[in-house]
Short mmCIF file of N, CA and C in Angstrom, two decimals:
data_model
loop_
_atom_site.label_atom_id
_atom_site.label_comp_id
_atom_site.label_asym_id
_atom_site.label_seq_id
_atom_site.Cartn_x
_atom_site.Cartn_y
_atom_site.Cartn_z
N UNK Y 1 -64.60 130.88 -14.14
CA UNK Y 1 -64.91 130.78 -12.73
C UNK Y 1 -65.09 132.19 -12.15
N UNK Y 2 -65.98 132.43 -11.40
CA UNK Y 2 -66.37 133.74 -10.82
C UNK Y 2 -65.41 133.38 -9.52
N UNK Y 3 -65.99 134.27 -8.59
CA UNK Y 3 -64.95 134.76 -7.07
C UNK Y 3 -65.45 133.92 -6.43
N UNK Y 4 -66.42 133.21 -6.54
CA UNK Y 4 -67.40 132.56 -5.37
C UNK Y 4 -66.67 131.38 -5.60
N UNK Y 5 -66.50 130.84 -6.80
CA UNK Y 5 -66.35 129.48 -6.97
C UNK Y 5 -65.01 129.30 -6.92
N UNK Y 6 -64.26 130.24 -6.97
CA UNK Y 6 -62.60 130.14 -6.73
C UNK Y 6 -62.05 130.16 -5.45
N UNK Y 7 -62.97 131.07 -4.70
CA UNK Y 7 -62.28 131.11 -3.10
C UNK Y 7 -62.92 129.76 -2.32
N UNK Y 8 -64.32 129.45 -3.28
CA UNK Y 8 -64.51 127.77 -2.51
C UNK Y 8 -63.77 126.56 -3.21
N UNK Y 9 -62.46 126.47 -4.28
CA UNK Y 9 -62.31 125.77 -4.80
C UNK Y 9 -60.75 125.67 -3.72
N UNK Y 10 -60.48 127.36 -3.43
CA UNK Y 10 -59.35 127.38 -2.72
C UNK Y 10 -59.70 126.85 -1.15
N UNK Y 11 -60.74 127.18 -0.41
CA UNK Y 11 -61.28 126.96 0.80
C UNK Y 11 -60.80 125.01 1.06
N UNK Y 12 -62.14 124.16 -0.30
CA UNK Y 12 -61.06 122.76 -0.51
C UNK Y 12 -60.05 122.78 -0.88
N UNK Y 13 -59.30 122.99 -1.39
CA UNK Y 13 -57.84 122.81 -1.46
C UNK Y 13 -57.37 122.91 -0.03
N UNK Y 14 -57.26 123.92 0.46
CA UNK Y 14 -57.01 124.27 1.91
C UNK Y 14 -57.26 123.18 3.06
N UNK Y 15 -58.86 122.96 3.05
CA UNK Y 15 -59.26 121.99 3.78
C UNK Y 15 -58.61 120.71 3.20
N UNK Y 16 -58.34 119.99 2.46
CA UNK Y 16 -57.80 118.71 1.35
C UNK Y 16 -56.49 118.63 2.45
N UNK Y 17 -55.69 120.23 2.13
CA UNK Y 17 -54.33 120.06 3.07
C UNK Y 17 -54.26 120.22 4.30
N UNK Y 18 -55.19 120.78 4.60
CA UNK Y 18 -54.81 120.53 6.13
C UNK Y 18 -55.10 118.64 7.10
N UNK Y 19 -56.50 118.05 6.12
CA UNK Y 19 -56.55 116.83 6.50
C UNK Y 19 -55.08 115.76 6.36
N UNK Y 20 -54.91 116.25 4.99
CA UNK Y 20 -53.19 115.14 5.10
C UNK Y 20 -52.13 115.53 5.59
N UNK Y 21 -52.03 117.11 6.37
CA UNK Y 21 -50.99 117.03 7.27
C UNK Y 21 -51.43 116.56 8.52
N UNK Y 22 -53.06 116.92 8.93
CA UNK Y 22 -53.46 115.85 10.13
C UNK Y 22 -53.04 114.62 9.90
N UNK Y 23 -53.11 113.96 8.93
CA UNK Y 23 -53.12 111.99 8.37
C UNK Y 23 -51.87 111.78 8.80
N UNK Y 24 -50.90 112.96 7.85
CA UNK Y 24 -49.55 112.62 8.07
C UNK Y 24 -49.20 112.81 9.51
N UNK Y 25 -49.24 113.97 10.18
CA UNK Y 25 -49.06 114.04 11.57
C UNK Y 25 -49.43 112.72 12.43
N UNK Y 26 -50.82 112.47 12.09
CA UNK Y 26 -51.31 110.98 12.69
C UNK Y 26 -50.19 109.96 13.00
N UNK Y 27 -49.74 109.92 11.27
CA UNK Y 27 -49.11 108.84 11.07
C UNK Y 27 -47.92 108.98 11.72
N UNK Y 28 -47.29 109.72 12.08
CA UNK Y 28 -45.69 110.04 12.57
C UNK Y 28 -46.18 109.90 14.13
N UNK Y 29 -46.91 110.03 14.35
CA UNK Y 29 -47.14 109.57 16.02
C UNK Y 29 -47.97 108.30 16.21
N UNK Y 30 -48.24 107.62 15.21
CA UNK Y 30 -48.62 106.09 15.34
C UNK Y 30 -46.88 105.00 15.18
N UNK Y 31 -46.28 105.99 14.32
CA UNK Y 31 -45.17 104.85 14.21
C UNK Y 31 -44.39 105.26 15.51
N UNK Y 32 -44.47 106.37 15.99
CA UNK Y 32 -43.54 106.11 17.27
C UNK Y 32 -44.23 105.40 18.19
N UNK Y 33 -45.36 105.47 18.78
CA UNK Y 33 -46.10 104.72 19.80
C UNK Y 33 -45.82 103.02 19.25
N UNK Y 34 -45.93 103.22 18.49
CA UNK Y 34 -45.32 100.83 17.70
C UNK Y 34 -44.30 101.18 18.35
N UNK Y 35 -43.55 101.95 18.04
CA UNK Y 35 -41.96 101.77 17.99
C UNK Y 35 -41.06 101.31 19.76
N UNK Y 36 -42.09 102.80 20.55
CA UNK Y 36 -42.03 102.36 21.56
C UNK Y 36 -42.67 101.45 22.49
N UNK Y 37 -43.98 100.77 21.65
CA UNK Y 37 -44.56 99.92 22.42
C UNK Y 37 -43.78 98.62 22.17
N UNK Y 38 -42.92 98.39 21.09
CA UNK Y 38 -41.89 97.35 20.73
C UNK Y 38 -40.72 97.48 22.03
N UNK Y 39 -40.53 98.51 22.44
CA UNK Y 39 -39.44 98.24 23.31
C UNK Y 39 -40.19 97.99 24.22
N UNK Y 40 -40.91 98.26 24.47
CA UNK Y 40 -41.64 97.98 26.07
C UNK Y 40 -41.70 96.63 26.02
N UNK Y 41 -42.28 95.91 24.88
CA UNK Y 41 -42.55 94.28 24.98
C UNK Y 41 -40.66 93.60 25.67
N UNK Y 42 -40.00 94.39 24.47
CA UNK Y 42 -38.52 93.57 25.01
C UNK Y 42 -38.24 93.80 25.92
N UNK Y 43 -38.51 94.90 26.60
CA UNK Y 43 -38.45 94.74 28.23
C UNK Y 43 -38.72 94.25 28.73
N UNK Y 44 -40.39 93.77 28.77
CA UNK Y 44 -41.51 92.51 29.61
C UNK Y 44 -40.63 91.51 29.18
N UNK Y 45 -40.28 91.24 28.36
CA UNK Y 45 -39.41 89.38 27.26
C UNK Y 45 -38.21 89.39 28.33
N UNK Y 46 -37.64 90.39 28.07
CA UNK Y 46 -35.78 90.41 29.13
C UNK Y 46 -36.28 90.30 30.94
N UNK Y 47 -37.25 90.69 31.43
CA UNK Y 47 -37.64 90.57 32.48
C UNK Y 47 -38.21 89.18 32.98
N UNK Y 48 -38.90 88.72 31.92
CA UNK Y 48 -39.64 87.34 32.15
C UNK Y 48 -38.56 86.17 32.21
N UNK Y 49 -37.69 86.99 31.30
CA UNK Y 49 -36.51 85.51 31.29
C UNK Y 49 -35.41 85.76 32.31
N UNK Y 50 -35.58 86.78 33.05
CA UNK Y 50 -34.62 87.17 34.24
C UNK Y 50 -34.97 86.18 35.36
N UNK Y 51 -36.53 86.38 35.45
CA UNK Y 51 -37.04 86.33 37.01
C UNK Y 51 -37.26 84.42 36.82
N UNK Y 52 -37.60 83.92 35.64
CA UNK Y 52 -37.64 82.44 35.28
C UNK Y 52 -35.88 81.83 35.80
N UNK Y 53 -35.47 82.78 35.20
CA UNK Y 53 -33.66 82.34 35.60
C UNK Y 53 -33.47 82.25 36.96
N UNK Y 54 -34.03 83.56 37.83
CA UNK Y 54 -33.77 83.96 39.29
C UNK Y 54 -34.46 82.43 40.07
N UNK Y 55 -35.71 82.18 39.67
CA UNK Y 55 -36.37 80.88 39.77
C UNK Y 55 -35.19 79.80 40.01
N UNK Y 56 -35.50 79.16 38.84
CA UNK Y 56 -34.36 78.31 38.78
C UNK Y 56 -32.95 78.10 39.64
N UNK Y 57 -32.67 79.33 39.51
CA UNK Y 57 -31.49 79.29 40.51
C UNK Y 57 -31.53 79.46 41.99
N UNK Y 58 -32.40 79.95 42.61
CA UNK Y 58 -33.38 79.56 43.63
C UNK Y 58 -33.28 78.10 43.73
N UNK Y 59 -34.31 77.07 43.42
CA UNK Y 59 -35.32 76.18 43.36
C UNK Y 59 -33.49 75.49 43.65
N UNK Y 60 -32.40 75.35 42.64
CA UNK Y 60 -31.66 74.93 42.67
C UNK Y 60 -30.36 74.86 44.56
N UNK Y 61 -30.45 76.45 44.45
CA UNK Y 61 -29.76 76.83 46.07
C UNK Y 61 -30.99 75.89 47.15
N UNK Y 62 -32.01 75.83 46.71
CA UNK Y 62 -33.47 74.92 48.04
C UNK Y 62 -32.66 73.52 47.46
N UNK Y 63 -32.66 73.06 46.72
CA UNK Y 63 -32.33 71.34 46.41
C UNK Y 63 -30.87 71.08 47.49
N UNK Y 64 -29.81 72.28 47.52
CA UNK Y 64 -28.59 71.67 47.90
C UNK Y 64 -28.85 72.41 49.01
N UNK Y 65 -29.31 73.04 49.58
CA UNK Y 65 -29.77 72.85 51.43
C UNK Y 65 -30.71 72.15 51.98
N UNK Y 66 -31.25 71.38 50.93
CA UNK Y 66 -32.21 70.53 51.86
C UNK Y 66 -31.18 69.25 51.50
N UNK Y 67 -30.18 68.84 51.05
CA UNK Y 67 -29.84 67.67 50.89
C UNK Y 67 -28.63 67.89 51.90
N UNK Y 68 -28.13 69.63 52.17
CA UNK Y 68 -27.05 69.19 53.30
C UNK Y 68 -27.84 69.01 54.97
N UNK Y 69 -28.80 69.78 55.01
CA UNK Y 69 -29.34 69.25 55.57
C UNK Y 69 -29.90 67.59 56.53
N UNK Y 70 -29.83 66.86 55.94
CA UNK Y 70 -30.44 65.60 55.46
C UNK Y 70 -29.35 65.18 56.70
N UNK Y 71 -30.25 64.07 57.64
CA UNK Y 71 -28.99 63.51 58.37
C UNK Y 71 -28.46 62.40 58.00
N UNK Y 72 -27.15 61.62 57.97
CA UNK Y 72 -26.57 60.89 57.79
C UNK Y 72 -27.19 59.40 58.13
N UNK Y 73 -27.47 58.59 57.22
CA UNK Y 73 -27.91 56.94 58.25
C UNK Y 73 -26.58 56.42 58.29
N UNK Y 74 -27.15 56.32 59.89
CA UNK Y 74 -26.12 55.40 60.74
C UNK Y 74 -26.04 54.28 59.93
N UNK Y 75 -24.71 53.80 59.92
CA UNK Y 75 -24.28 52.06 59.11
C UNK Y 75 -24.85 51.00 59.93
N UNK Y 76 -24.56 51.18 60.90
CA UNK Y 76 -25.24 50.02 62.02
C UNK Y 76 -25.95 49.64 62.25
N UNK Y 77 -27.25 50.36 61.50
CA UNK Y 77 -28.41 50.09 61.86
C UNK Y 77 -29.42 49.42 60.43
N UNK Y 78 -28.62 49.31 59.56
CA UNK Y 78 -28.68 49.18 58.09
C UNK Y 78 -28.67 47.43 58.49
N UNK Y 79 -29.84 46.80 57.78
CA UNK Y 79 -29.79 45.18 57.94
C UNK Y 79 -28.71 44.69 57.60
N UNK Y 80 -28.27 43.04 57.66
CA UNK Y 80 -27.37 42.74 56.92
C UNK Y 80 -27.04 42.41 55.37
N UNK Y 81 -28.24 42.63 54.66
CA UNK Y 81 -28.55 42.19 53.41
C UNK Y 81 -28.33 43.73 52.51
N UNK Y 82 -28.21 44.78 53.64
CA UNK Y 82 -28.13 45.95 52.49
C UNK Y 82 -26.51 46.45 52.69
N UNK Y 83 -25.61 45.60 53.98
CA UNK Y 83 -24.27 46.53 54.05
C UNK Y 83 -23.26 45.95 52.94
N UNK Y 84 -22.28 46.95 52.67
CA UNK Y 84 -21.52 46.79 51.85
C UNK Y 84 -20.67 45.53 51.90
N UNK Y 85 -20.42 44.80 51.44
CA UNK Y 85 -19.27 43.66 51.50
C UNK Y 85 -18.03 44.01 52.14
N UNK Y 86 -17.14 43.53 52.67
CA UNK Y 86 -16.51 43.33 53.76
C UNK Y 86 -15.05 43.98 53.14
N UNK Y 87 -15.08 43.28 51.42
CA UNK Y 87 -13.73 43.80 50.47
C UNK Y 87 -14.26 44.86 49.85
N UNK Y 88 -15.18 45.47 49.85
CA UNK Y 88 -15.48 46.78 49.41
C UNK Y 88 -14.19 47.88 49.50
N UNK Y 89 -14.31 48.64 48.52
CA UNK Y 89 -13.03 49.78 48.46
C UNK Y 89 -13.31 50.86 49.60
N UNK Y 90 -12.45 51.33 50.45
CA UNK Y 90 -12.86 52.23 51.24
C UNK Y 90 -12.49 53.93 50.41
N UNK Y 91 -12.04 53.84 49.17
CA UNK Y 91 -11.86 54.88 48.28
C UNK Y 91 -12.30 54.65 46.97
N UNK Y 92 -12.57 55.62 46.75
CA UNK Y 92 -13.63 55.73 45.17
C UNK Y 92 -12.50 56.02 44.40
N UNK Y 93 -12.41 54.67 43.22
CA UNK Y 93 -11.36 54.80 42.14
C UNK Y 93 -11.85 53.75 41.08
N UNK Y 94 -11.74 54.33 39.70
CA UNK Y 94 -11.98 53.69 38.40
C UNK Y 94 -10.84 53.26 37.93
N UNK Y 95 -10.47 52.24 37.19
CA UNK Y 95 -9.34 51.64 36.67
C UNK Y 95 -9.55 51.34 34.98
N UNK Y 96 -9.32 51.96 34.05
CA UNK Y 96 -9.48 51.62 32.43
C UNK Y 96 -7.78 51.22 32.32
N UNK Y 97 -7.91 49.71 31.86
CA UNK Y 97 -6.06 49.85 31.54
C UNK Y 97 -6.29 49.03 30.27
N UNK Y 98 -5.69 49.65 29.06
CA UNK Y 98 -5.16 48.83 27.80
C UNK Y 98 -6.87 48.69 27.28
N UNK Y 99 -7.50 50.10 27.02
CA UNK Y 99 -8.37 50.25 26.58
C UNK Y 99 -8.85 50.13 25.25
N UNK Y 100 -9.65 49.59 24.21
CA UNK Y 100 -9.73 50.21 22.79
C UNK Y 100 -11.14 50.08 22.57
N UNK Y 101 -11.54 51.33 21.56
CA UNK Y 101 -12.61 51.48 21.20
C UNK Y 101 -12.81 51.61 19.76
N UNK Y 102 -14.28 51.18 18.96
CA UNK Y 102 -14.12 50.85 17.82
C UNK Y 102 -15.86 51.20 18.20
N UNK Y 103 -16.11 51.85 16.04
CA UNK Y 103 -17.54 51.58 16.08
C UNK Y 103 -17.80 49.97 15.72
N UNK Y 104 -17.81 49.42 15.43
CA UNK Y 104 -18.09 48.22 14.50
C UNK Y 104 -16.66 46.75 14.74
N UNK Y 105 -17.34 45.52 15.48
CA UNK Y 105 -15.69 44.57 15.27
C UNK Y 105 -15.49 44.56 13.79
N UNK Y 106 -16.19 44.86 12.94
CA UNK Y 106 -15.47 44.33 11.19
C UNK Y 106 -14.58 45.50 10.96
N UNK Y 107 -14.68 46.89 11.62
CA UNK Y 107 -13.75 48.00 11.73
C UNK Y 107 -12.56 47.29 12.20
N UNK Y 108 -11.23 47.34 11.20
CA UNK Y 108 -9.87 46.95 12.23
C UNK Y 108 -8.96 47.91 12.71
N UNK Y 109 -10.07 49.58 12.48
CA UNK Y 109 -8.79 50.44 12.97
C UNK Y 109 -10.13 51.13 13.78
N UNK Y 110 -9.57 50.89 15.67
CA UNK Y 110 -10.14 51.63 16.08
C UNK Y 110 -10.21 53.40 16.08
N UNK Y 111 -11.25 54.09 16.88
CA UNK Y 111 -11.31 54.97 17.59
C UNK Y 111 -10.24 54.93 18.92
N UNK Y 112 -10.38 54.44 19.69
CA UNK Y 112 -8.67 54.79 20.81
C UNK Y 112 -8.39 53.83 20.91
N UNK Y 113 -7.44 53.74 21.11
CA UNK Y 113 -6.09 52.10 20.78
C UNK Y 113 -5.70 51.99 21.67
N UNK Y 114 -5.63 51.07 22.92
CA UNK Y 114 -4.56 50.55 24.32
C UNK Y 114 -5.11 52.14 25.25
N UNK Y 115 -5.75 52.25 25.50
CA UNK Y 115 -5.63 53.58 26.46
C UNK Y 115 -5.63 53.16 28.15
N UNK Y 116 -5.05 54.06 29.08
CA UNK Y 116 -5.33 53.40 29.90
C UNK Y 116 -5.89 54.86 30.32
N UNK Y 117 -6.79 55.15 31.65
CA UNK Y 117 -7.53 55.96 32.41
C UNK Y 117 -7.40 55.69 34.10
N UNK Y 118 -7.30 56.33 34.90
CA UNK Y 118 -7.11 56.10 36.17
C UNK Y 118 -8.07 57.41 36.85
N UNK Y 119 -9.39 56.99 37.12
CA UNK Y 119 -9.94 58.24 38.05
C UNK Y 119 -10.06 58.03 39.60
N UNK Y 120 -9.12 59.23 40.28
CA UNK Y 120 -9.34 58.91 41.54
C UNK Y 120 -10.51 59.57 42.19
N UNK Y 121 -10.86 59.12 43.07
CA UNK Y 121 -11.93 59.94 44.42
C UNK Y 121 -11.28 61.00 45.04
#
C-alpha cells in the first residue's frame, strides 16, 4: 500500500467510526425519549382514571341532592287503593326465628341450624 491508499483506508476507518458513534449516540437518545414518552402515557392513564373517578363521584353527590330535595307526598291525598293498611307496622323490623338453611332437602345436615335474626329500623 502506498501513502495515498493508507491515509484513505484510514480517512474510512475514521469516517466508519464516527457514523457508529453517531448510530450509537442516536440510539441512547431514542431509548430515553420511549422511556420518557412511557411515563408521560402513565400520567395521561393516572389522570384519565382520576377525573372518570372525580365524575362518578360527582354524578353520585347530584343523585343524593336531587332526591333530598324531592318534596314529600302528602298521605292524604294518596287514593284509597294505594294507602297502607290500617295494621301496617309503624316501625321497620324483620323477624327470622328458628331459622335453617340447607343446599338440597336430601342434605340432612344443614348450612345454619335454628338461627334466629332480629333487624331493627
Amino acid at each position: 500500500m502506498n501513502d495515498i491508499e493508507s491515509s484513505t483506508y484510514r480517512y474510512r476507518r475514521f469516517y466508519i467510526f464516527c457514523v457508529l458513534v453517531f448510530i450509537l449516540c442516536f440510539l441512547i437518545f431514542l431509548r430515553t425519549v420511549i422511556s420518557q414518552l412511557i411515563c408521560l402515557n402513565a400520567g395521561r392513564v393516572l389522570h384519565n382514571k382520576q377525573s372518570v373517578e372525580v365524575e362518578t363521584q360527582m354524578t353520585s353527590v347530584e343523585r343524593i341532592l336531587e332526591y333530598c330535595s324531592l318534596e314529600q307526598e302528602p298521605s292524604n291525598q294518596l287514593s284509597f287503593k294505594y294507602r297502607s293498611p290500617a295494621n301496617w307496622p309503624s316501625q321497620g323490623r324483620i323477624v327470622f326465628k328458628n331459622v335453617s338453611m340447607s343446599h338440597s332437602k336430601e342434605l340432612n345436615s344443614p348450612l345454619i341450624g335454628s338461627s334466629s335474626y332480629f333487624i331493627n329500623n
